[in-house]
mmCIF file of C-alpha atoms in Angstrom:
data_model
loop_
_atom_site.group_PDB
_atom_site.id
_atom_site.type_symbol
_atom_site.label_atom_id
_atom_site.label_comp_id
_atom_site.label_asym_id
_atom_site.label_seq_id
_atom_site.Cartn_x
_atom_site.Cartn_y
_atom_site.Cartn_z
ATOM 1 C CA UNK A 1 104.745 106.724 134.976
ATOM 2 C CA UNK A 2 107.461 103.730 134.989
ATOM 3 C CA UNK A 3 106.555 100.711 132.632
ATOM 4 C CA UNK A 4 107.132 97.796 134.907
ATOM 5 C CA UNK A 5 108.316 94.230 133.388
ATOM 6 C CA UNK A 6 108.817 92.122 130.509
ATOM 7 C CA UNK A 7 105.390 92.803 128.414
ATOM 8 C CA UNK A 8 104.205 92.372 124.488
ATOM 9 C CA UNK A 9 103.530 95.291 122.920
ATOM 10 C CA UNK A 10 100.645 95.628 118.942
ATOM 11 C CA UNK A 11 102.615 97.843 117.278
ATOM 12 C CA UNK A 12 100.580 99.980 114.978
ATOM 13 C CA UNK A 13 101.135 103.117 113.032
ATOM 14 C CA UNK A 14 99.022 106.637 113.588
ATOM 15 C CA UNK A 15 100.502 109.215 111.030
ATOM 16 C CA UNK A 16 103.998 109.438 110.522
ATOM 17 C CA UNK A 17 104.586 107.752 114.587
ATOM 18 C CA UNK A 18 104.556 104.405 116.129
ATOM 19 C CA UNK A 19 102.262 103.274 119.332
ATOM 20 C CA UNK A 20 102.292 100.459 121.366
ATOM 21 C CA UNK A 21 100.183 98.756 123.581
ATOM 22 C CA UNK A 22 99.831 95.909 125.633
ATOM 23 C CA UNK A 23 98.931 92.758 124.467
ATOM 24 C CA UNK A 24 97.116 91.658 127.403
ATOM 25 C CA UNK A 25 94.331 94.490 126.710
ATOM 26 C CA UNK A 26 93.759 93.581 123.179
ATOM 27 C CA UNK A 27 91.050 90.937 121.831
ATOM 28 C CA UNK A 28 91.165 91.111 118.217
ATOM 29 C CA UNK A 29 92.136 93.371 114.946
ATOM 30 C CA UNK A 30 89.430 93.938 112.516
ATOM 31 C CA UNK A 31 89.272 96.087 109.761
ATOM 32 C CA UNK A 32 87.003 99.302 110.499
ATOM 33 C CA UNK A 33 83.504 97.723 109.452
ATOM 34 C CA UNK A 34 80.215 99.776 109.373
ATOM 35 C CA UNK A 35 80.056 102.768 111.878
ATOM 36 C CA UNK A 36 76.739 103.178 113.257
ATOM 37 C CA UNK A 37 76.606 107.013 114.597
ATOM 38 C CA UNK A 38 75.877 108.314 118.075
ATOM 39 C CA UNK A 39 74.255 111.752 118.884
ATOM 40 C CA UNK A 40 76.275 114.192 121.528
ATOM 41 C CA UNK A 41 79.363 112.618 121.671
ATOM 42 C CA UNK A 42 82.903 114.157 121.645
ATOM 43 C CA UNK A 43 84.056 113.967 117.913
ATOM 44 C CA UNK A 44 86.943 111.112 118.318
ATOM 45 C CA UNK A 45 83.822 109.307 119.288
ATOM 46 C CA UNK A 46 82.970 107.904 115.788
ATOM 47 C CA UNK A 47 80.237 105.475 117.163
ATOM 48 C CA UNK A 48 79.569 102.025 117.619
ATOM 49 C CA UNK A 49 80.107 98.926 116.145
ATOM 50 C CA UNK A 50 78.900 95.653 115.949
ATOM 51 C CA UNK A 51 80.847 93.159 116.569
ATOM 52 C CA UNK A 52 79.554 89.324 116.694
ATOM 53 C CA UNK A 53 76.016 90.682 118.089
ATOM 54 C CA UNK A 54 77.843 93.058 120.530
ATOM 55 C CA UNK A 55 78.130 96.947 120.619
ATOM 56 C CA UNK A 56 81.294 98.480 120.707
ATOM 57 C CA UNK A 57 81.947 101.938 121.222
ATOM 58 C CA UNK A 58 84.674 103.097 118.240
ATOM 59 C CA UNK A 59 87.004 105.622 119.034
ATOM 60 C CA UNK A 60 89.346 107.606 116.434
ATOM 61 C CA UNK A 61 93.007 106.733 118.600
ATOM 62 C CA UNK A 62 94.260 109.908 115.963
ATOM 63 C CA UNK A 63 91.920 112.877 117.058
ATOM 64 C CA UNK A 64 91.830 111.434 120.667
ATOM 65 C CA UNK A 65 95.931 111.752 120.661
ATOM 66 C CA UNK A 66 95.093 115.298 119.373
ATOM 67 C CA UNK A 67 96.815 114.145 115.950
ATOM 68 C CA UNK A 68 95.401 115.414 111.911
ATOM 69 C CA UNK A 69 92.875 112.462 111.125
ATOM 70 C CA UNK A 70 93.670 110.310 108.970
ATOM 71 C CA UNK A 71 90.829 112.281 106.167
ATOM 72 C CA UNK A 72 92.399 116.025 106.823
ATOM 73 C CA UNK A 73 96.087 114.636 106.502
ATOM 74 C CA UNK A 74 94.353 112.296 102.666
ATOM 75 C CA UNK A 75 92.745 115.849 101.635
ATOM 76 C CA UNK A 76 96.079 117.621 102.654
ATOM 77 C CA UNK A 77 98.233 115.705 100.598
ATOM 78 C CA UNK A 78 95.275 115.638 97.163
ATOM 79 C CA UNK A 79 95.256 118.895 97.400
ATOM 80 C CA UNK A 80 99.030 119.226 97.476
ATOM 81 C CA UNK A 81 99.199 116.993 94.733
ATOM 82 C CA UNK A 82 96.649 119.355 92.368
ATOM 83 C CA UNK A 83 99.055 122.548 93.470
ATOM 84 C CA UNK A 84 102.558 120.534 91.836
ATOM 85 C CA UNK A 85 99.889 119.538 88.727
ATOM 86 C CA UNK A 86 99.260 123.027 88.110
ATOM 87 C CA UNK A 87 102.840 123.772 88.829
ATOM 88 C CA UNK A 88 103.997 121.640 86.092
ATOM 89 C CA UNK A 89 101.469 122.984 83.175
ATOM 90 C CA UNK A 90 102.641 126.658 83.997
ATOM 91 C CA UNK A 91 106.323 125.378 83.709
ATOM 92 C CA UNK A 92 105.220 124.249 80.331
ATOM 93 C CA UNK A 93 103.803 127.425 79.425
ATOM 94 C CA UNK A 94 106.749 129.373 80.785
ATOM 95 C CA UNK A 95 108.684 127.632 78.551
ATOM 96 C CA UNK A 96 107.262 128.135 75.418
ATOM 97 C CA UNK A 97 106.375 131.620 76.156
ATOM 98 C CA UNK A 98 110.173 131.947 76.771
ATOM 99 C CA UNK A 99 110.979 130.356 73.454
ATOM 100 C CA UNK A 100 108.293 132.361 71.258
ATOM 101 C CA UNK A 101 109.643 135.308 72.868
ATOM 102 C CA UNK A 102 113.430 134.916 73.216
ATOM 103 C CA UNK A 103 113.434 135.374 77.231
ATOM 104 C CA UNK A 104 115.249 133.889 79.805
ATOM 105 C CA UNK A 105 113.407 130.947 81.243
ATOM 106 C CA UNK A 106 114.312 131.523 85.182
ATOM 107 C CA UNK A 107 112.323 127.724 86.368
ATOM 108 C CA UNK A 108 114.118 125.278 87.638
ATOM 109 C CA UNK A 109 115.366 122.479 84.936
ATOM 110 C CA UNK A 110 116.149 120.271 87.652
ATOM 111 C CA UNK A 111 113.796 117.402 88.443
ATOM 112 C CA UNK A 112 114.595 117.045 92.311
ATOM 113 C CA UNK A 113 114.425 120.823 92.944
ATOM 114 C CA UNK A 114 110.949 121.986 91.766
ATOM 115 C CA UNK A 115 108.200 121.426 94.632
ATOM 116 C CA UNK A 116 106.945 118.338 93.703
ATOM 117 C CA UNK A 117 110.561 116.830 93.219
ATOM 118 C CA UNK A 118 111.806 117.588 96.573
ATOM 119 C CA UNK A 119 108.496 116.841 97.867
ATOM 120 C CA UNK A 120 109.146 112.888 96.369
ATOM 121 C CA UNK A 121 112.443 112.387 97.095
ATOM 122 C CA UNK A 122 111.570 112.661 100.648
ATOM 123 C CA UNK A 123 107.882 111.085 100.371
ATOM 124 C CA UNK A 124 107.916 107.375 102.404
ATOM 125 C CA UNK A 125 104.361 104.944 102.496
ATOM 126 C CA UNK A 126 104.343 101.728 103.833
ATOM 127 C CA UNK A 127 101.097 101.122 101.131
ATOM 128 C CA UNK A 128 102.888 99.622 98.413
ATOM 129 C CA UNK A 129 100.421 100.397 96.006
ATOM 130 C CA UNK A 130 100.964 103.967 96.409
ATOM 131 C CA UNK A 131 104.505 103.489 96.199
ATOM 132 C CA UNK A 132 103.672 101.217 93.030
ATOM 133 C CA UNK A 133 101.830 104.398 91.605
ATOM 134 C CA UNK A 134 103.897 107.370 92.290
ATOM 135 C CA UNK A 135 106.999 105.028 90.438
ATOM 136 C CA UNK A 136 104.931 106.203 87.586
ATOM 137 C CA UNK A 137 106.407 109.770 87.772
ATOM 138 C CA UNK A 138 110.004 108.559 87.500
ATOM 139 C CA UNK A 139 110.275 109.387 84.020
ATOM 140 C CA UNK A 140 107.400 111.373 82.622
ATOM 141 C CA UNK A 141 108.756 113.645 85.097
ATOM 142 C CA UNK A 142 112.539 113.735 84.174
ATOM 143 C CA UNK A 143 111.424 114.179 80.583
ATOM 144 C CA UNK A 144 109.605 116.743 80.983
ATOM 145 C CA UNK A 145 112.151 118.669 82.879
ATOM 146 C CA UNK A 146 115.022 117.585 80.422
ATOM 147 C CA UNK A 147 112.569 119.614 77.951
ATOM 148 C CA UNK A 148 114.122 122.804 79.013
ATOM 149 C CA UNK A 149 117.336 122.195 78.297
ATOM 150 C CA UNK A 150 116.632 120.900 74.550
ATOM 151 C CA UNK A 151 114.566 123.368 73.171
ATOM 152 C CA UNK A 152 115.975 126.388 74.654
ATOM 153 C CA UNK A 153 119.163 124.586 72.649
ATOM 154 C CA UNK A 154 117.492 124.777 69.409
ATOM 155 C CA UNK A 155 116.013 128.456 70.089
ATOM 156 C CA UNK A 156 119.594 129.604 71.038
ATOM 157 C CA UNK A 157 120.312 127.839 66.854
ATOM 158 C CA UNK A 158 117.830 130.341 65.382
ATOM 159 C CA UNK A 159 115.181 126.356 64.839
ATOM 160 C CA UNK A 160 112.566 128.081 66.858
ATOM 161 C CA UNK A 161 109.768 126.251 64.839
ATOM 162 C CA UNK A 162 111.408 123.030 65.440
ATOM 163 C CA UNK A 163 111.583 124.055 69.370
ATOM 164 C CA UNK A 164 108.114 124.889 69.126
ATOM 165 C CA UNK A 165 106.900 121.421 67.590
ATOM 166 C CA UNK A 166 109.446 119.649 70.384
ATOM 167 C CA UNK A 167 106.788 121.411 72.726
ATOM 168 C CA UNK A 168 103.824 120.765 71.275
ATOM 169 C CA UNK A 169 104.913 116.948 70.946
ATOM 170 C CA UNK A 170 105.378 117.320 74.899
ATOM 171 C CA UNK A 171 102.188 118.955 75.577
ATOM 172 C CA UNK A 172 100.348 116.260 73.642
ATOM 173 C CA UNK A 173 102.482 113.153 74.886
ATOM 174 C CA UNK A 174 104.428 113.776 78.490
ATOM 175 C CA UNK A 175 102.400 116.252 79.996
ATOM 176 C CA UNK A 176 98.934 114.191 79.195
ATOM 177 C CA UNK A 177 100.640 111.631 80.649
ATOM 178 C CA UNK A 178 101.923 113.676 83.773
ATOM 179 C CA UNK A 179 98.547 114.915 84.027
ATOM 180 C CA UNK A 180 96.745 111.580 84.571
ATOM 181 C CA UNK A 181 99.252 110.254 86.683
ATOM 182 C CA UNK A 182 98.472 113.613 89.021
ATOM 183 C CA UNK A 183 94.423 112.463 88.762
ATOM 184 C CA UNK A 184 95.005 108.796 89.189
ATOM 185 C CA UNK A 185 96.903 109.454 92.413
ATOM 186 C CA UNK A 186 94.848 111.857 93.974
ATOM 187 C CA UNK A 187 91.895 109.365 92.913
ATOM 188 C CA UNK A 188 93.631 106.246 94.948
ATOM 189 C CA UNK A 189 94.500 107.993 97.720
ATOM 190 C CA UNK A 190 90.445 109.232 98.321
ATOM 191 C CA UNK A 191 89.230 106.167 97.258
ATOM 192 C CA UNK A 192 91.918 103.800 99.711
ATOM 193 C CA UNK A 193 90.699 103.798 102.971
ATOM 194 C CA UNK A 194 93.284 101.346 105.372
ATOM 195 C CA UNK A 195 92.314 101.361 109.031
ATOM 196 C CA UNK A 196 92.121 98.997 111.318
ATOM 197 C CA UNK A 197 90.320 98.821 114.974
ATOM 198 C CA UNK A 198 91.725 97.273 117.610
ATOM 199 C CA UNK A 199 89.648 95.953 119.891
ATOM 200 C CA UNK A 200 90.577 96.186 123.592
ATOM 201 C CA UNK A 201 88.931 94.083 126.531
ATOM 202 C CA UNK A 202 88.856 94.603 130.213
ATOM 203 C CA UNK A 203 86.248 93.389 132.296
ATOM 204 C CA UNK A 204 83.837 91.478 129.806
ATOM 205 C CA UNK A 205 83.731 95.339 128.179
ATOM 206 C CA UNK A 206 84.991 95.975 125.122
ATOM 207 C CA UNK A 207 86.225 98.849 123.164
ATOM 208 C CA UNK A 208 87.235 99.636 119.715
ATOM 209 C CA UNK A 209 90.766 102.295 119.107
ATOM 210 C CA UNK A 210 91.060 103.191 114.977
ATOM 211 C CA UNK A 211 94.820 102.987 113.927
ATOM 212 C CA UNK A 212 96.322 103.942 110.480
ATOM 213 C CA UNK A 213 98.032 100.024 110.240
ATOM 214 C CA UNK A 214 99.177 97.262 112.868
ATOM 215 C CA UNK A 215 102.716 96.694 112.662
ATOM 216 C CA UNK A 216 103.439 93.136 114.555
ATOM 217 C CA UNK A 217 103.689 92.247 118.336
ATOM 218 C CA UNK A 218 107.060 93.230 120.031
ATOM 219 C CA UNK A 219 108.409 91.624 123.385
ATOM 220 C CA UNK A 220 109.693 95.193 125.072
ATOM 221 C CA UNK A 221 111.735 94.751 127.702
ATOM 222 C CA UNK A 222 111.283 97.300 130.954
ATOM 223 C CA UNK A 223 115.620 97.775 130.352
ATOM 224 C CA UNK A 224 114.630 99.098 126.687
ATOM 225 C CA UNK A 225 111.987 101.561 127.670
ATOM 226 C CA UNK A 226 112.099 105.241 129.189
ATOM 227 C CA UNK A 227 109.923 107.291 131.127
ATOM 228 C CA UNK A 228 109.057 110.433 129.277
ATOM 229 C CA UNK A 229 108.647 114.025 130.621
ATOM 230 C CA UNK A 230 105.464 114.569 132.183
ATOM 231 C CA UNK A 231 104.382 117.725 129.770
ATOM 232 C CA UNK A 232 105.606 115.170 126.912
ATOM 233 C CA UNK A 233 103.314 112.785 127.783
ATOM 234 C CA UNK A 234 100.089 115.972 128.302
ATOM 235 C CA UNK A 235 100.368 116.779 125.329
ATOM 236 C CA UNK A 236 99.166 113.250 124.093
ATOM 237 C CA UNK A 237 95.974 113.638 126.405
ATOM 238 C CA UNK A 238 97.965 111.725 128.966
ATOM 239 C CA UNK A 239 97.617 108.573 127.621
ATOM 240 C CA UNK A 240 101.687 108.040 126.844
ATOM 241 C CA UNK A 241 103.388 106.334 129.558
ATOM 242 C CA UNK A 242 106.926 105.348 128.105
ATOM 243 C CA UNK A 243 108.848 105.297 124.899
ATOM 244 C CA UNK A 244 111.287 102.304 123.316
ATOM 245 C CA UNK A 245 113.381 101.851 120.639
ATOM 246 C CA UNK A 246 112.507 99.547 117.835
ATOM 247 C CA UNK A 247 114.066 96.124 117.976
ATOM 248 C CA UNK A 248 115.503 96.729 121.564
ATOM 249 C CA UNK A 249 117.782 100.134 120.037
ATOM 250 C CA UNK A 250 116.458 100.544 116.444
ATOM 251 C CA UNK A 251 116.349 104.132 114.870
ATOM 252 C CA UNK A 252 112.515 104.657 115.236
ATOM 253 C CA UNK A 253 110.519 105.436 118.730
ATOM 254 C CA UNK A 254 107.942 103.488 120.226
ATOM 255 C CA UNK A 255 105.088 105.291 121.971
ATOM 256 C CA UNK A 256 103.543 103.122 124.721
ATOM 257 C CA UNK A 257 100.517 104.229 125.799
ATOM 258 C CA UNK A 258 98.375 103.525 128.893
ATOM 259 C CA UNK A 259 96.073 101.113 127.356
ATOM 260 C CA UNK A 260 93.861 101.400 130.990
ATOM 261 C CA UNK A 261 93.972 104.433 130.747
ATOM 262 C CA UNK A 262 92.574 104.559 127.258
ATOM 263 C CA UNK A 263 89.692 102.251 128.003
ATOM 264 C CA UNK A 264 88.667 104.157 130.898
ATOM 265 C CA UNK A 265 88.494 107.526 128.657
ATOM 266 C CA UNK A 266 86.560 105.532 125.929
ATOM 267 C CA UNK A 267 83.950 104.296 128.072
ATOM 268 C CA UNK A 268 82.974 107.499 129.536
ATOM 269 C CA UNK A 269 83.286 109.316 126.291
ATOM 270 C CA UNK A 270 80.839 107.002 124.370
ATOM 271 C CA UNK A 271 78.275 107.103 127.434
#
């Protein structure tokens, strides 16, 4: 499907991916306010609604593009982030057990190469109080990864009880502290909830699409955009029509979708 002219694109975020679509469609961003259910529907129907004493039918623009929603991919990464907790108080016990009992300790002493290390050196948010929080791991993290390194030292000097205190001090100091950080996270992450519903207009009808976070308006031009491959664009339901570049050749892809197309699919789904 070609994308004909000079249009504005909302910009908003859905996952990991950007989506566009026209300006001309949309009304108004809200954040999501009180969902009032609806029996029988398909389940990126998530209800209705009211907006200044009118209905409008809500749809979920993640499980509609067939994409994780956005409460799978929060439980996904909480329960990720109790695996690397757990990770890090067996490392601990490794450790001493390796001390008390003169083995080789065969975990990694490197802070960027255990699971949760690699894990955050890759991690990106746009919520900057998420990024604020996992700061926080910086250096109760290193520390307790430098551990290795200093008591297996003194064990090596025949000062295993002074080893042994060093890891007791640990336990009781760093890893507490590790700990809570790993419960604070996972807390802020179930308890932040960020979307926002853009509602779309066509006819006097509206129509409310749930996106992760609205990005800005763009001016696309038709030179900047391509047409993608017709099984690309099935296996978003259809609804893609075209791709651009960010900032007319930035790094990062634009989906545009076929905001029509959308509305028409809403409509009939909520009905």
């Amino acid at each position: 499907m070609k994308v004909r002219g000079e249009d504005q694109w909302v910009v908003f975020k859905l996952g990991a991916g950007l989506y566009g679509v026209e300006i001309n469609f949309v009304q108004e961003m809200t954040r999501l306010i009180k969902i009032n259910h609806v029996p029988n529907v398909p389940p990126h129907v998530l209800g209705t609604m009211l907006l200044r004493d009118r209905v409008v039918p809500v749809t979920d623009l993640r499980l509609r593009l067939g994409l994780p929603s956005q409460d799978d991919e929060r439980r996904e990464l909480v329960d990720m982030l109790t695996l690397r907790e757990e990770d890090h108080l067996k490392w601990l016990g490794t450790l001493e057990t390796a001390v008390r009992e003169k083995m080789e300790f065969a975990l990694t002493r490197d802070p960027h190469k255990c699971a949760f290390g690699r894990w955050y050196d890759q991690f990106e948010t746009s919520d900057l109080l998420l990024e604020s929080q996992l700061r926080k791991f910086d250096d109760p993290h290193r520390r307790i990864h430098a551990l290795a390194d200093e008591v297996l030292s003194l064990e090596a000097e025949g000062r295993e009880g002074e080893a042994l205190k060093r890891l007791a001090w640990a336990e009781e100091h760093l890893l507490k502290v590790l700990v809570n950080l790993f419960q604070n996270t996972r807390q802020m992450i179930m308890d932040r909830q960020t979307r926002i519903c853009v509602i779309m207009e066509r006819g006097g009808r509206l129509v409310g699409l749930v996106v992760d976070e609205i990005l800005g308006v763009n001016r696309i031009p038709a030179g900047d955009t391509e047409d993608l491959p017709e099984l690309a664009s099935e296996a978003r339901g259809g609804f893609i029509k075209g791709v651009a570049r960010t900032d007319g050749g930035g790094s990062r892809l634009v989906l545009l979708l076929d905001a029509a197309r959308l509305l028409n699919d809403a409509e009939q789904a909520a009905t």
